[in-house]
Structures are given as C-alpha cells and as structure tokens.
Amino acid sequence: MANNNIQPQSATTGKAKGIKKERPDQMPLARRNFIMMAIAGVLIVAGFLLMLGDSSSLENFNPDIFSTRRIVIGPLMTFAGFIFMGVAIILRPRSKNDSNAENTL
C-alpha cells in the first residue's frame, strides 16, 4: 500500500492538514491576467462574428464575400485576440514589492 502524505479532513476545521493554501502573491495568475484573458476572448469572438455572412453559390454570386470587413478586419481582430491571449497568460502578476518600488520612484 502506498504511503499518502495527505491527511484526512478534520471534523472541526473542515480543511485537510497536509494541504497548504497558496498566498495571493504565490498564485501564477492574478485578477489582472483573467481580465485580460476575458478581453482577448471577446476580441476573438468579435473577429469571428465580423467574418460571418452569406455565401456564394453556383447560381447566385455574392460579392460581399470579398468585403474588407470579412477578409481584413475580422481576421485581424481575431489574430490580435489570440496574441493578446498569449500576452495575458505569459504576463507575470505584480508583486507587492514591485508596486511599492514603483510608487517610491
């Protein structure tokens, strides 16, 4: 039988004794990162919505398939959203020491 380091939950505290909760300054992503990811998601969805429209068929040609909105603006917004999503994930959260140092300068 494997030796588990995780202790069962105690009836009085409701928390496991072997698990330590991370402090907010140790979290890999902060609130700012999640807000930036939400904005990036909105940009991606908006870009795809701008690319929507009627299609052409053999019987009926629709020149709107070549509109600037569908072939330039929509894809650029979507691409910018994907880039912004990567930046939002990679960007390190500010620690309290960094923000105090900026305020003193």
PDB file of C-alpha atoms in Angstrom:
ATOM      1  CA  MET A   1       0.000   0.000   0.000  1.00  0.00           C
ATOM      2  CA  ALA A   2       1.336   3.449  -0.942  1.00  0.00           C
ATOM      3  CA  ASN A   3       2.159   5.936   1.772  1.00  0.00           C
ATOM      4  CA  ASN A   4      -0.020   9.028   1.268  1.00  0.00           C
ATOM      5  CA  ASN A   5       1.078  12.340   2.752  1.00  0.00           C
ATOM      6  CA  ILE A   6      -2.413  13.800   2.566  1.00  0.00           C
ATOM      7  CA  GLN A   7      -4.209  13.619   5.866  1.00  0.00           C
ATOM      8  CA  PRO A   8      -7.981  13.179   6.114  1.00  0.00           C
ATOM      9  CA  GLN A   9     -10.058  16.274   6.798  1.00  0.00           C
ATOM     10  CA  SER A  10     -10.622  17.047  10.434  1.00  0.00           C
ATOM     11  CA  ALA A  11     -14.181  17.447  11.607  1.00  0.00           C
ATOM     12  CA  THR A  12     -13.512  20.730  13.424  1.00  0.00           C
ATOM     13  CA  THR A  13     -11.684  22.794  10.789  1.00  0.00           C
ATOM     14  CA  GLY A  14     -13.010  21.285   7.555  1.00  0.00           C
ATOM     15  CA  LYS A  15      -9.582  21.656   5.918  1.00  0.00           C
ATOM     16  CA  ALA A  16      -7.056  18.971   5.120  1.00  0.00           C
ATOM     17  CA  LYS A  17      -3.979  19.219   7.329  1.00  0.00           C
ATOM     18  CA  GLY A  18      -1.489  18.199   4.618  1.00  0.00           C
ATOM     19  CA  ILE A  19      -2.617  20.777   2.044  1.00  0.00           C
ATOM     20  CA  LYS A  20      -1.374  24.352   2.318  1.00  0.00           C
ATOM     21  CA  LYS A  21      -3.287  27.126   0.622  1.00  0.00           C
ATOM     22  CA  GLU A  22      -1.246  29.398  -1.649  1.00  0.00           C
ATOM     23  CA  ARG A  23      -0.954  33.033  -0.757  1.00  0.00           C
ATOM     24  CA  PRO A  24      -2.195  35.507  -3.388  1.00  0.00           C
ATOM     25  CA  ASP A  25       1.384  36.591  -4.152  1.00  0.00           C
ATOM     26  CA  GLN A  26       2.282  32.957  -4.999  1.00  0.00           C
ATOM     27  CA  MET A  27      -0.553  32.445  -7.483  1.00  0.00           C
ATOM     28  CA  PRO A  28       0.605  32.006 -11.091  1.00  0.00           C
ATOM     29  CA  LEU A  29      -2.184  34.216 -12.477  1.00  0.00           C
ATOM     30  CA  ALA A  30      -3.707  37.294 -10.880  1.00  0.00           C
ATOM     31  CA  ARG A  31      -7.029  39.047 -11.347  1.00  0.00           C
ATOM     32  CA  ARG A  32      -5.473  41.300 -13.978  1.00  0.00           C
ATOM     33  CA  ASN A  33      -4.500  38.244 -16.060  1.00  0.00           C
ATOM     34  CA  PHE A  34      -8.050  36.889 -16.022  1.00  0.00           C
ATOM     35  CA  ILE A  35      -9.493  40.271 -17.032  1.00  0.00           C
ATOM     36  CA  MET A  36      -7.025  40.464 -19.918  1.00  0.00           C
ATOM     37  CA  MET A  37      -7.929  36.910 -20.985  1.00  0.00           C
ATOM     38  CA  ALA A  38     -11.634  37.829 -20.970  1.00  0.00           C
ATOM     39  CA  ILE A  39     -10.938  40.872 -23.164  1.00  0.00           C
ATOM     40  CA  ALA A  40      -8.923  38.678 -25.543  1.00  0.00           C
ATOM     41  CA  GLY A  41     -11.788  36.183 -25.706  1.00  0.00           C
ATOM     42  CA  VAL A  42     -14.215  38.972 -26.611  1.00  0.00           C
ATOM     43  CA  LEU A  43     -11.837  40.147 -29.366  1.00  0.00           C
ATOM     44  CA  ILE A  44     -11.624  36.623 -30.792  1.00  0.00           C
ATOM     45  CA  VAL A  45     -15.395  36.134 -30.803  1.00  0.00           C
ATOM     46  CA  ALA A  46     -15.962  39.605 -32.302  1.00  0.00           C
ATOM     47  CA  GLY A  47     -13.457  38.847 -35.063  1.00  0.00           C
ATOM     48  CA  PHE A  48     -15.230  35.625 -35.967  1.00  0.00           C
ATOM     49  CA  LEU A  49     -18.612  37.392 -35.917  1.00  0.00           C
ATOM     50  CA  LEU A  50     -17.260  40.020 -38.319  1.00  0.00           C
ATOM     51  CA  MET A  51     -16.280  37.238 -40.735  1.00  0.00           C
ATOM     52  CA  LEU A  52     -19.829  35.831 -40.818  1.00  0.00           C
ATOM     53  CA  GLY A  53     -22.097  36.427 -43.794  1.00  0.00           C
ATOM     54  CA  ASP A  54     -23.915  34.902 -46.706  1.00  0.00           C
ATOM     55  CA  SER A  55     -22.009  32.626 -49.030  1.00  0.00           C
ATOM     56  CA  SER A  56     -21.932  32.376 -52.797  1.00  0.00           C
ATOM     57  CA  SER A  57     -23.317  29.521 -54.817  1.00  0.00           C
ATOM     58  CA  LEU A  58     -23.054  28.469 -58.450  1.00  0.00           C
ATOM     59  CA  GLU A  59     -26.395  30.099 -59.241  1.00  0.00           C
ATOM     60  CA  ASN A  60     -26.002  33.250 -57.158  1.00  0.00           C
ATOM     61  CA  PHE A  61     -22.708  35.098 -56.782  1.00  0.00           C
ATOM     62  CA  ASN A  62     -22.407  37.254 -53.666  1.00  0.00           C
ATOM     63  CA  PRO A  63     -19.684  39.914 -53.989  1.00  0.00           C
ATOM     64  CA  ASP A  64     -19.896  40.574 -50.230  1.00  0.00           C
ATOM     65  CA  ILE A  65     -17.573  37.602 -49.642  1.00  0.00           C
ATOM     66  CA  PHE A  66     -14.717  39.911 -50.692  1.00  0.00           C
ATOM     67  CA  SER A  67     -15.663  42.821 -48.417  1.00  0.00           C
ATOM     68  CA  THR A  68     -12.981  44.483 -46.296  1.00  0.00           C
ATOM     69  CA  ARG A  69     -14.869  43.598 -43.127  1.00  0.00           C
ATOM     70  CA  ARG A  70     -14.787  39.874 -43.896  1.00  0.00           C
ATOM     71  CA  ILE A  71     -11.265  39.460 -45.286  1.00  0.00           C
ATOM     72  CA  VAL A  72      -9.265  42.129 -43.402  1.00  0.00           C
ATOM     73  CA  ILE A  73     -10.902  43.497 -40.249  1.00  0.00           C
ATOM     74  CA  GLY A  74     -12.340  40.211 -38.917  1.00  0.00           C
ATOM     75  CA  PRO A  75      -9.152  38.160 -39.294  1.00  0.00           C
ATOM     76  CA  LEU A  76      -7.010  40.984 -37.871  1.00  0.00           C
ATOM     77  CA  MET A  77      -9.238  41.271 -34.797  1.00  0.00           C
ATOM     78  CA  THR A  78      -9.139  37.507 -34.306  1.00  0.00           C
ATOM     79  CA  PHE A  79      -5.356  37.390 -34.683  1.00  0.00           C
ATOM     80  CA  ALA A  80      -4.948  40.323 -32.273  1.00  0.00           C
ATOM     81  CA  GLY A  81      -7.174  38.487 -29.785  1.00  0.00           C
ATOM     82  CA  PHE A  82      -5.018  35.364 -29.958  1.00  0.00           C
ATOM     83  CA  ILE A  83      -1.830  37.410 -29.497  1.00  0.00           C
ATOM     84  CA  PHE A  84      -3.401  39.312 -26.591  1.00  0.00           C
ATOM     85  CA  MET A  85      -4.467  35.992 -25.007  1.00  0.00           C
ATOM     86  CA  GLY A  86      -0.866  34.765 -25.094  1.00  0.00           C
ATOM     87  CA  VAL A  87       0.359  38.003 -23.550  1.00  0.00           C
ATOM     88  CA  ALA A  88      -2.306  37.773 -20.841  1.00  0.00           C
ATOM     89  CA  ILE A  89      -1.196  34.261 -19.914  1.00  0.00           C
ATOM     90  CA  ILE A  90       2.553  34.957 -20.008  1.00  0.00           C
ATOM     91  CA  LEU A  91       2.453  38.307 -18.205  1.00  0.00           C
ATOM     92  CA  ARG A  92       3.598  37.932 -14.600  1.00  0.00           C
ATOM     93  CA  PRO A  93       1.374  39.309 -11.881  1.00  0.00           C
ATOM     94  CA  ARG A  94       2.756  42.287  -9.997  1.00  0.00           C
ATOM     95  CA  SER A  95       4.061  41.516  -6.565  1.00  0.00           C
ATOM     96  CA  LYS A  96       3.542  43.933  -3.710  1.00  0.00           C
ATOM     97  CA  ASN A  97       7.294  44.622  -3.598  1.00  0.00           C
ATOM     98  CA  ASP A  98       7.264  45.685  -7.265  1.00  0.00           C
ATOM     99  CA  SER A  99       4.325  48.053  -6.822  1.00  0.00           C
ATOM    100  CA  ASN A 100       5.874  49.655  -3.719  1.00  0.00           C
ATOM    101  CA  ALA A 101       9.155  50.216  -5.580  1.00  0.00           C
ATOM    102  CA  GLU A 102       7.316  51.922  -8.451  1.00  0.00           C
ATOM    103  CA  ASN A 103       5.433  54.231  -6.077  1.00  0.00           C
ATOM    104  CA  THR A 104       8.636  55.435  -4.396  1.00  0.00           C
ATOM    105  CA  LEU A 105      10.318  56.481  -7.669  1.00  0.00           C
TER     106      LEU A 105
END
